[in-house]
PDB file of C-alpha atoms in Angstrom:
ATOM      1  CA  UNK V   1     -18.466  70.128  11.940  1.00  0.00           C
ATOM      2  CA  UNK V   2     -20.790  71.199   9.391  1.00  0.00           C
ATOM      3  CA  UNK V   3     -20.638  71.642   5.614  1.00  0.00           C
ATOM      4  CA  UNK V   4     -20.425  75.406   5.765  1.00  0.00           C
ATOM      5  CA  UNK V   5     -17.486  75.598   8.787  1.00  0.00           C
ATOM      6  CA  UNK V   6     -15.296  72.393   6.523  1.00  0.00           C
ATOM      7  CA  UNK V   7     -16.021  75.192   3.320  1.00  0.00           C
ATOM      8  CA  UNK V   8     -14.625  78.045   5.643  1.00  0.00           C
ATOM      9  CA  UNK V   9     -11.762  76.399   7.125  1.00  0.00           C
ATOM     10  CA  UNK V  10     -10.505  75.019   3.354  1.00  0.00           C
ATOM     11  CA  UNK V  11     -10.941  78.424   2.245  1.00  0.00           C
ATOM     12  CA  UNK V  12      -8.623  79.593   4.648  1.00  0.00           C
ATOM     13  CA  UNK V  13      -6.367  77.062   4.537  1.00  0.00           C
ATOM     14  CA  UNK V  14      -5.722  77.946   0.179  1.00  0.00           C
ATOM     15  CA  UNK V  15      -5.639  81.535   1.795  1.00  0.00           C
ATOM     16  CA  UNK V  16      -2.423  80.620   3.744  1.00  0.00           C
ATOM     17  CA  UNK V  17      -0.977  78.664   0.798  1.00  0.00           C
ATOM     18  CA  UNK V  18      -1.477  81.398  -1.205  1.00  0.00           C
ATOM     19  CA  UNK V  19       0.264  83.443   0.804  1.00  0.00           C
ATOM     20  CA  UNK V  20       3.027  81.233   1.477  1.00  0.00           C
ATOM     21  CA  UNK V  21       3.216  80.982  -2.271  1.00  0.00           C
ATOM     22  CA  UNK V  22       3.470  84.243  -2.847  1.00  0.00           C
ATOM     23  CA  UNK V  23       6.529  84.336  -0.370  1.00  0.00           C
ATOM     24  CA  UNK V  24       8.368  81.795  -1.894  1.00  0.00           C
ATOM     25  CA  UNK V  25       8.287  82.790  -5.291  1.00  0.00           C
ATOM     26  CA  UNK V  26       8.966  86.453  -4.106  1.00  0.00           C
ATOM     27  CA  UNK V  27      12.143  85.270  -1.981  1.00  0.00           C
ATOM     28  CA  UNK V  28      13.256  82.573  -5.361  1.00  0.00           C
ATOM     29  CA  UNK V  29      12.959  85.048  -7.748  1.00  0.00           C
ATOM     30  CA  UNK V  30      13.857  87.989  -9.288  1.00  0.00           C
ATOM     31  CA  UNK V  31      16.933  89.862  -6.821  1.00  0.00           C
ATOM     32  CA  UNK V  32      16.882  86.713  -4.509  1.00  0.00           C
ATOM     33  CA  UNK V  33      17.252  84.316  -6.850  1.00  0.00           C
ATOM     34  CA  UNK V  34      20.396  86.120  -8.546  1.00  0.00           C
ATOM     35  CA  UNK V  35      21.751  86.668  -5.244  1.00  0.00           C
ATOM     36  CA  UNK V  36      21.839  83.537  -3.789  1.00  0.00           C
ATOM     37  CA  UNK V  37      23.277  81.882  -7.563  1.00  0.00           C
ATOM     38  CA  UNK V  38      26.267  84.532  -7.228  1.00  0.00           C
ATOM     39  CA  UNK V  39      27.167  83.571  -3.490  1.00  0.00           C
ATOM     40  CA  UNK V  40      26.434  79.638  -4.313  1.00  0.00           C
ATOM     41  CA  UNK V  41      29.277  80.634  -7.890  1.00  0.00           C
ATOM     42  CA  UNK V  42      31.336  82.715  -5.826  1.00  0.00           C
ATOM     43  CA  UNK V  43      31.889  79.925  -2.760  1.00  0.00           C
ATOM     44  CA  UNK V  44      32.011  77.156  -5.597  1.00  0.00           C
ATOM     45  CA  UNK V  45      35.047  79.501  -7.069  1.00  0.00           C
ATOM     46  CA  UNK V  46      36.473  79.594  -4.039  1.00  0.00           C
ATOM     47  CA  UNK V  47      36.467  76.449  -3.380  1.00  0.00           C
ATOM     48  CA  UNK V  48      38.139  75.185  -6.978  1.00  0.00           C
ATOM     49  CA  UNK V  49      40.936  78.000  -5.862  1.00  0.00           C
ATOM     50  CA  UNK V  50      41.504  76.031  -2.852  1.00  0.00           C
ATOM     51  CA  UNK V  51      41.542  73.038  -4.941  1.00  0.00           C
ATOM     52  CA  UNK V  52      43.832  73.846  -7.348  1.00  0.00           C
ATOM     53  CA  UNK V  53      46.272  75.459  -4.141  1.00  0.00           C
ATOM     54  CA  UNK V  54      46.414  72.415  -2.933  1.00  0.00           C
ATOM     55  CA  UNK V  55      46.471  70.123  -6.467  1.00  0.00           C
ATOM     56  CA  UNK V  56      49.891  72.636  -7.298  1.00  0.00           C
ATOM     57  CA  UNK V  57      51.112  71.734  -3.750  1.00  0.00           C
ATOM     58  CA  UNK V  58      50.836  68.346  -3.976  1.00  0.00           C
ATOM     59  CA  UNK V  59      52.333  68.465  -7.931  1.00  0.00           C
ATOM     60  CA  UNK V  60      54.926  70.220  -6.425  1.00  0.00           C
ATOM     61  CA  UNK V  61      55.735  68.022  -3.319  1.00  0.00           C
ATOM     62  CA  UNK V  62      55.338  65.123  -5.645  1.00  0.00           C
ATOM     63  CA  UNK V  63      57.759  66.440  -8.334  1.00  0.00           C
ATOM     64  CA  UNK V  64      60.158  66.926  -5.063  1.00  0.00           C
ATOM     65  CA  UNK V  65      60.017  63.045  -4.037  1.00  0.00           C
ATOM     66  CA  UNK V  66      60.875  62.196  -7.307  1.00  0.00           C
ATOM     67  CA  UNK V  67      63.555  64.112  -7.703  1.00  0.00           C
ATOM     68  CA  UNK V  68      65.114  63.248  -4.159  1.00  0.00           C
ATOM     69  CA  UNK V  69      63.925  59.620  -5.408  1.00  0.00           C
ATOM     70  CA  UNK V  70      66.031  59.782  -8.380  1.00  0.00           C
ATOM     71  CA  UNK V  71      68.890  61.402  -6.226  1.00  0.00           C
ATOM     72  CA  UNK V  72      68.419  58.233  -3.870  1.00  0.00           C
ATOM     73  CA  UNK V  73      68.584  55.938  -6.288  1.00  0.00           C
ATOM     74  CA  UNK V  74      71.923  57.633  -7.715  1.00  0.00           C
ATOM     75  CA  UNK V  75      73.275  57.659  -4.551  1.00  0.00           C
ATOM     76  CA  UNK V  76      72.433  53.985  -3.884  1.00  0.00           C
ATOM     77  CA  UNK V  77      73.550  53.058  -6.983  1.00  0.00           C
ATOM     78  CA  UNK V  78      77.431  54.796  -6.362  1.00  0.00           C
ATOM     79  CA  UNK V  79      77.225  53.068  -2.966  1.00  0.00           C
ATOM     80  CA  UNK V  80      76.290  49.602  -4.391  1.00  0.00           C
ATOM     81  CA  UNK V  81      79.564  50.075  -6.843  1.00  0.00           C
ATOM     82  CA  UNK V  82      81.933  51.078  -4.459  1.00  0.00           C
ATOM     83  CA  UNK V  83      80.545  48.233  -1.508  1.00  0.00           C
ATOM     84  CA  UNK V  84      81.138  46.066  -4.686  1.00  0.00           C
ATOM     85  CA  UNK V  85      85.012  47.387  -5.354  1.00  0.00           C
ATOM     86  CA  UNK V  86      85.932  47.211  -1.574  1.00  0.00           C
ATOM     87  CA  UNK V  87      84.439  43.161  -1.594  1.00  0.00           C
ATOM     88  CA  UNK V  88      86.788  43.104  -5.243  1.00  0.00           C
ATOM     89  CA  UNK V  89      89.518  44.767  -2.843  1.00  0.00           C
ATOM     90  CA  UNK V  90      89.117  42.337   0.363  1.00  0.00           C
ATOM     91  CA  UNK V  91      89.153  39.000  -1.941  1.00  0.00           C
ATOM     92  CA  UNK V  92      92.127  40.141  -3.550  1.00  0.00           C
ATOM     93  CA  UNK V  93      93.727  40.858   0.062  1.00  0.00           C
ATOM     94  CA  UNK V  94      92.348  37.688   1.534  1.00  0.00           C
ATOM     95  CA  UNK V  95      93.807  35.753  -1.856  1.00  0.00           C
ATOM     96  CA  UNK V  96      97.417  37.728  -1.076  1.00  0.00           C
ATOM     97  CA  UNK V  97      97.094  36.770   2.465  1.00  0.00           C
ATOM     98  CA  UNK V  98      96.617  33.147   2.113  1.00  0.00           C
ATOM     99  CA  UNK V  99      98.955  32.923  -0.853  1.00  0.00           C
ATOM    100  CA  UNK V 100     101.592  34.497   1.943  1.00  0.00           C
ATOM    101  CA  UNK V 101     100.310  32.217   4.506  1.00  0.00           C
ATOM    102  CA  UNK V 102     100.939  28.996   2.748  1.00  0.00           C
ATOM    103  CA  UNK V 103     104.802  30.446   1.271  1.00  0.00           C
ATOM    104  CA  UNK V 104     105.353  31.185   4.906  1.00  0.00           C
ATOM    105  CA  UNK V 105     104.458  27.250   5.952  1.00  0.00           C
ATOM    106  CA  UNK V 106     106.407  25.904   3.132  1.00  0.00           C
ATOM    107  CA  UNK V 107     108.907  28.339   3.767  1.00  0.00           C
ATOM    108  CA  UNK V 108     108.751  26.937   7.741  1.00  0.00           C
ATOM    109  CA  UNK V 109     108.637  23.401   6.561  1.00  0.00           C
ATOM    110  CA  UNK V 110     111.574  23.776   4.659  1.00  0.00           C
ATOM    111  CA  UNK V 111     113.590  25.347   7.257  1.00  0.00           C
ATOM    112  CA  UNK V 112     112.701  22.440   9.254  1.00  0.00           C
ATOM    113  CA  UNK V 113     113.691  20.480   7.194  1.00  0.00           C
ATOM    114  CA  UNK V 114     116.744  22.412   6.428  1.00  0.00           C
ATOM    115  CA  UNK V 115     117.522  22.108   9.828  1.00  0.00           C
ATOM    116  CA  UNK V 116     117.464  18.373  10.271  1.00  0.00           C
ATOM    117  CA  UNK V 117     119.821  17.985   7.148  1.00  0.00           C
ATOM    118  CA  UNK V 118     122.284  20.816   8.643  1.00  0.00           C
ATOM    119  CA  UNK V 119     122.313  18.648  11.825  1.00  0.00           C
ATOM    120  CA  UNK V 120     122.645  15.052  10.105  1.00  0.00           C
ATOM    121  CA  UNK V 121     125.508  16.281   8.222  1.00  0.00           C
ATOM    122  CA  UNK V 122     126.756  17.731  11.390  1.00  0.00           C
ATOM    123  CA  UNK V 123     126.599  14.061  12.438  1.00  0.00           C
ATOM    124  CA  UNK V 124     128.256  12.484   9.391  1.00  0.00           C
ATOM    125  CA  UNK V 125     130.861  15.595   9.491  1.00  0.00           C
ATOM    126  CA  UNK V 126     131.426  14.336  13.605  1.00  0.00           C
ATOM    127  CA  UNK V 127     131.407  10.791  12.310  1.00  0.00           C
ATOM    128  CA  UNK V 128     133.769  11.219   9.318  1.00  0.00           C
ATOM    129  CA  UNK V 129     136.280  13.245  11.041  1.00  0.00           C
ATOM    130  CA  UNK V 130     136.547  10.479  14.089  1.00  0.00           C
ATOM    131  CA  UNK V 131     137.230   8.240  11.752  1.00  0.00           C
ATOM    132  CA  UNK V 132     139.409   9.791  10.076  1.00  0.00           C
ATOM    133  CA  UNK V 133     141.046  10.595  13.351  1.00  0.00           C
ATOM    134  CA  UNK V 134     141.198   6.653  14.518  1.00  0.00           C
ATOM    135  CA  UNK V 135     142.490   6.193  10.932  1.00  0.00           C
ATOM    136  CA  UNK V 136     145.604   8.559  11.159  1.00  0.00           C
ATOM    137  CA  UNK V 137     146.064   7.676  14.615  1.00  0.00           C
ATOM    138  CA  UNK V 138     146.580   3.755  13.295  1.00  0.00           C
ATOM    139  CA  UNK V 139     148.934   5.284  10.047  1.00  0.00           C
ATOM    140  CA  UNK V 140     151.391   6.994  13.201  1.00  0.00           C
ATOM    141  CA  UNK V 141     151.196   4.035  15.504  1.00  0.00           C
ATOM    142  CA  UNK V 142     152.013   1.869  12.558  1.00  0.00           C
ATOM    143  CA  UNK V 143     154.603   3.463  11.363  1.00  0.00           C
ATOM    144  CA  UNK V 144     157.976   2.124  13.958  1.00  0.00           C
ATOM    145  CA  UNK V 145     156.413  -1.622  12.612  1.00  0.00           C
ATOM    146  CA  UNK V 146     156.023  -0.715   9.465  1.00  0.00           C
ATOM    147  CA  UNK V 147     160.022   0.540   9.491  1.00  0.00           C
ATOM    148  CA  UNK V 148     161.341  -2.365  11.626  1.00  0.00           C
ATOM    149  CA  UNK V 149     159.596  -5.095   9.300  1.00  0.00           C
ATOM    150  CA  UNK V 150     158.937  -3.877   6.225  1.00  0.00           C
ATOM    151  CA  UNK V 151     161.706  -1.268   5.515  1.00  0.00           C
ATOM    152  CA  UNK V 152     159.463   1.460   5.239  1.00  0.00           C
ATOM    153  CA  UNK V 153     159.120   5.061   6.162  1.00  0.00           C
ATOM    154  CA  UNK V 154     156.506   7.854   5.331  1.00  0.00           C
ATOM    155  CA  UNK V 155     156.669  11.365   5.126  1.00  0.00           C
ATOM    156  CA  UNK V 156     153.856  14.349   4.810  1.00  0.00           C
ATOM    157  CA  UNK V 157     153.737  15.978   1.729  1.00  0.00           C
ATOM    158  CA  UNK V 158     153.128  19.972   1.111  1.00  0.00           C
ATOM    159  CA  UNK V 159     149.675  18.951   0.257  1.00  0.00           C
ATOM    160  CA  UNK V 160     149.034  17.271   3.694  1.00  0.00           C
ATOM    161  CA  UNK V 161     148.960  13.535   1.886  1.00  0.00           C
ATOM    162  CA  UNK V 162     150.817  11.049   3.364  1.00  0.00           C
ATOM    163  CA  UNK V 163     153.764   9.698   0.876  1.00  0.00           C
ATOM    164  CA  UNK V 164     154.519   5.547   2.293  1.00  0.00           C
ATOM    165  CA  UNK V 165     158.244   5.063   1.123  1.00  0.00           C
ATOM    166  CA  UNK V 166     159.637   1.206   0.882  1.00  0.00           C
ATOM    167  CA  UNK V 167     162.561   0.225   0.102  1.00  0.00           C
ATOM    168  CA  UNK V 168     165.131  -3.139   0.266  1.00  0.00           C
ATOM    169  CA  UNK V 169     162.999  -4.200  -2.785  1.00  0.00           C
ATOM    170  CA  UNK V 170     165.184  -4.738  -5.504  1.00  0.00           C
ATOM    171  CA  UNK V 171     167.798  -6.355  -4.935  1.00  0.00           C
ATOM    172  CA  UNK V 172     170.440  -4.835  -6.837  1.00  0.00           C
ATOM    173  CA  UNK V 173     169.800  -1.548  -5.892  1.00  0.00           C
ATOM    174  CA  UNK V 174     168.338  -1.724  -2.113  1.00  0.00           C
ATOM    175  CA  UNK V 175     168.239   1.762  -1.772  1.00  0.00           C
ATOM    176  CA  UNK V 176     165.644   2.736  -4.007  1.00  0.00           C
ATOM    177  CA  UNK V 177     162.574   3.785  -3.310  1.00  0.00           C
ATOM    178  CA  UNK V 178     159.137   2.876  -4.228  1.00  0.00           C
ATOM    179  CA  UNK V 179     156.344   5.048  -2.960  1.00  0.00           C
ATOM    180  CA  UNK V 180     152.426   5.751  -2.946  1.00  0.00           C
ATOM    181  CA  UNK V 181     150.622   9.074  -1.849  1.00  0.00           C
ATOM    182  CA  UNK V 182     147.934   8.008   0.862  1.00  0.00           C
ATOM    183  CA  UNK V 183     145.106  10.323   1.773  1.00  0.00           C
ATOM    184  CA  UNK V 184     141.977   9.805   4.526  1.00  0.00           C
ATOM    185  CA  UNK V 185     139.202  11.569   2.271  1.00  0.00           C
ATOM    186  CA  UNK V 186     136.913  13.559   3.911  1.00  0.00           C
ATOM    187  CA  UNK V 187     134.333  10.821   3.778  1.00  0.00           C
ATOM    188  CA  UNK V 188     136.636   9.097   6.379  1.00  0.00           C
ATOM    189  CA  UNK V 189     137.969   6.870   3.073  1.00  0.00           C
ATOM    190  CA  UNK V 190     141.617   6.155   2.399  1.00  0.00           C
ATOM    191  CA  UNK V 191     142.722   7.138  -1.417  1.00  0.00           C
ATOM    192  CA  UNK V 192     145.756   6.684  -3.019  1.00  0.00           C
ATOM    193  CA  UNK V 193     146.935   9.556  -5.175  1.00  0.00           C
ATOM    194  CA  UNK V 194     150.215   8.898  -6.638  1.00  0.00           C
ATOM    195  CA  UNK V 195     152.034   5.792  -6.854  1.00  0.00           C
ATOM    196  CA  UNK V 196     155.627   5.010  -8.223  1.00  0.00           C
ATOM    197  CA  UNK V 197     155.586   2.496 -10.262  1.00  0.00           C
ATOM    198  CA  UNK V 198     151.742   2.030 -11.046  1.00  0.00           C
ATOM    199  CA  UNK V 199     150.294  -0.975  -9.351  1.00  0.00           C
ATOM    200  CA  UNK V 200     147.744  -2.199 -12.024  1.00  0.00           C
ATOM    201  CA  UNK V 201     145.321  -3.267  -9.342  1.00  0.00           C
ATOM    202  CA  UNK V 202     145.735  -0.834  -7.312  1.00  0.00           C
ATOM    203  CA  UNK V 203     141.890   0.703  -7.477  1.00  0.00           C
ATOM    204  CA  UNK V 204     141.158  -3.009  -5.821  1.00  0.00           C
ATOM    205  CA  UNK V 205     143.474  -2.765  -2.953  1.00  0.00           C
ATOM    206  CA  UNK V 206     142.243   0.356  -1.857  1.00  0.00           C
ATOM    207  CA  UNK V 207     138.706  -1.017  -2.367  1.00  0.00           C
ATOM    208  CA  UNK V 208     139.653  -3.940  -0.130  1.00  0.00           C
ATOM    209  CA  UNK V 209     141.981  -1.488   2.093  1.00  0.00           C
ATOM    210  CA  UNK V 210     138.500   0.694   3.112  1.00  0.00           C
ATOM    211  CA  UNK V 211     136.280  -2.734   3.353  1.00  0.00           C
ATOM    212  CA  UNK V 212     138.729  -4.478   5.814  1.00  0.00           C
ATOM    213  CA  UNK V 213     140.864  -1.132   7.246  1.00  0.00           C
ATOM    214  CA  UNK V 214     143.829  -3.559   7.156  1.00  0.00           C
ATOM    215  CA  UNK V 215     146.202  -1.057   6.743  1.00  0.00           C
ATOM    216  CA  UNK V 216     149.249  -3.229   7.588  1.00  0.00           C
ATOM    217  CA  UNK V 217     147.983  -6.283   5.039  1.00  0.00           C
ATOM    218  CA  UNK V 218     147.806  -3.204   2.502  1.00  0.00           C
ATOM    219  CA  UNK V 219     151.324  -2.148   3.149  1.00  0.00           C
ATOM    220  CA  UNK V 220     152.008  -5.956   2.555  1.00  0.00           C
ATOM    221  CA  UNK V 221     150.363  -6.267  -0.574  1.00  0.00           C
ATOM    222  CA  UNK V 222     151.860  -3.067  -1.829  1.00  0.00           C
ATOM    223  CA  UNK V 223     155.431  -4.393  -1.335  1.00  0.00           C
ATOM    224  CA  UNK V 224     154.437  -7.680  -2.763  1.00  0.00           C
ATOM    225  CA  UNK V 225     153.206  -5.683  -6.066  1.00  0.00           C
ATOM    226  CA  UNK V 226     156.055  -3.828  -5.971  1.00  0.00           C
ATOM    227  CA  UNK V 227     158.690  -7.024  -6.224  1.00  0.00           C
ATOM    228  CA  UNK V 228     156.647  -8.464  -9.014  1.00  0.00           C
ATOM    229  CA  UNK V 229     157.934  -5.486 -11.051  1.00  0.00           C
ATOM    230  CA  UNK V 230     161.914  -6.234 -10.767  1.00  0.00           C
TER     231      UNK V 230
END
């Protein structure tokens, strides 16, 4: 290509950017310009409405959460004091429940042990009154002996004592009578509860009289007492 054609084709080529030139600055300016500023303001606008739609939704939805946050927590809180009074209310049941348990094993242990007195002294009572059965029965089978040898008789007083009556002990007057009230206790004991004249020792006799259950040798000793007085 030559010098002249390169001039020519440069030429047109700042023809065309003139022109294009021209075209830009006549679509950037002026009416153009303005137009395309208000649509770029008015979307902008639009946009910051949206925004701000959604900021006040969001402020409001978050306001919301903390209210129903702050009605949780009340909530909660109630439920955490009354869970805490119903565990106050259990232990005290529980503590009334095993106080009650242990008063109703003591209360078992004693009536066990109630029980097994009741039926040892149903065995002393069993005891006591067989002896005091083999006691009277020896005081009646005694009693033609004690009459043949040791003029004696006995007789059973209103209070259900036995009253032993000897006589042919003094001398001058054979007739009268010396006595003692015998009684089988209900320990299965003999006692003597009256006795006319008082023999001194007489507390030792019986003690002897229940050690040996010599009743006759008693009897003996009595009348022997009896004629140390005249």
């Amino acid at each position: 290509m030559s010098t002249e054609d390169l001039k020519m084709e440069l030429e047109k080529m700042s023809s065309k950017l003139d022109q294009v030139q021209d075209k830009v600055l006549k679509d950037w300016s002026g009416d153009g310009i303005q137009e395309y500023m208000k649509e770029q303001r008015r979307l902008q606008e639009e946009s910051m409405a949206k925004a701000r739609e959604q900021m006040a939704v969001l402020h409001s939805s978050l306001e919301q959460l903390k209210g129903q946050a702050q009605v949780n927590q009340k909530v909660i809180g109630e439920r955490v004091e009354k869970l805490k009074d119903m565990r106050k209310e259990i232990e005290d049941i529980q503590t009334v429940a095993d106080d009650m348990l242990r008063e109703r094993e003591l209360a078992e242990k004693e009536m066990a042990a109630t029980q097994g007195d009741i039926a040892q002294e149903k065995e002393l009572l069993h005891t006591q009154e067989m002896v005091t059965q083999q006691r009277l029965q020896v005081l009646e089978k005694s009693a033609d002996w004690f009459k043949d040898r040791l003029a004696f008789n006995f007789k059973k007083t209103p209070a259900g004592r036995v009253q032993m009556i000897l006589t042919c002990i003094d001398h001058k007057d054979p007739t009268r009578p010396f006595f003692f009230d015998l009684e089988v206790t209900p320990e299965g004991k003999y006692a003597v509860t009256a006795c006319e004249p008082r023999v001194t020792d007489l507390d030792e006799l019986v003690e002897k009289l229940n050690s040996t259950n010599n009743l006759r040798s008693f009897v003996i000793t009595m009348r022997q007492r009896f004629k140390k007085m005249i």
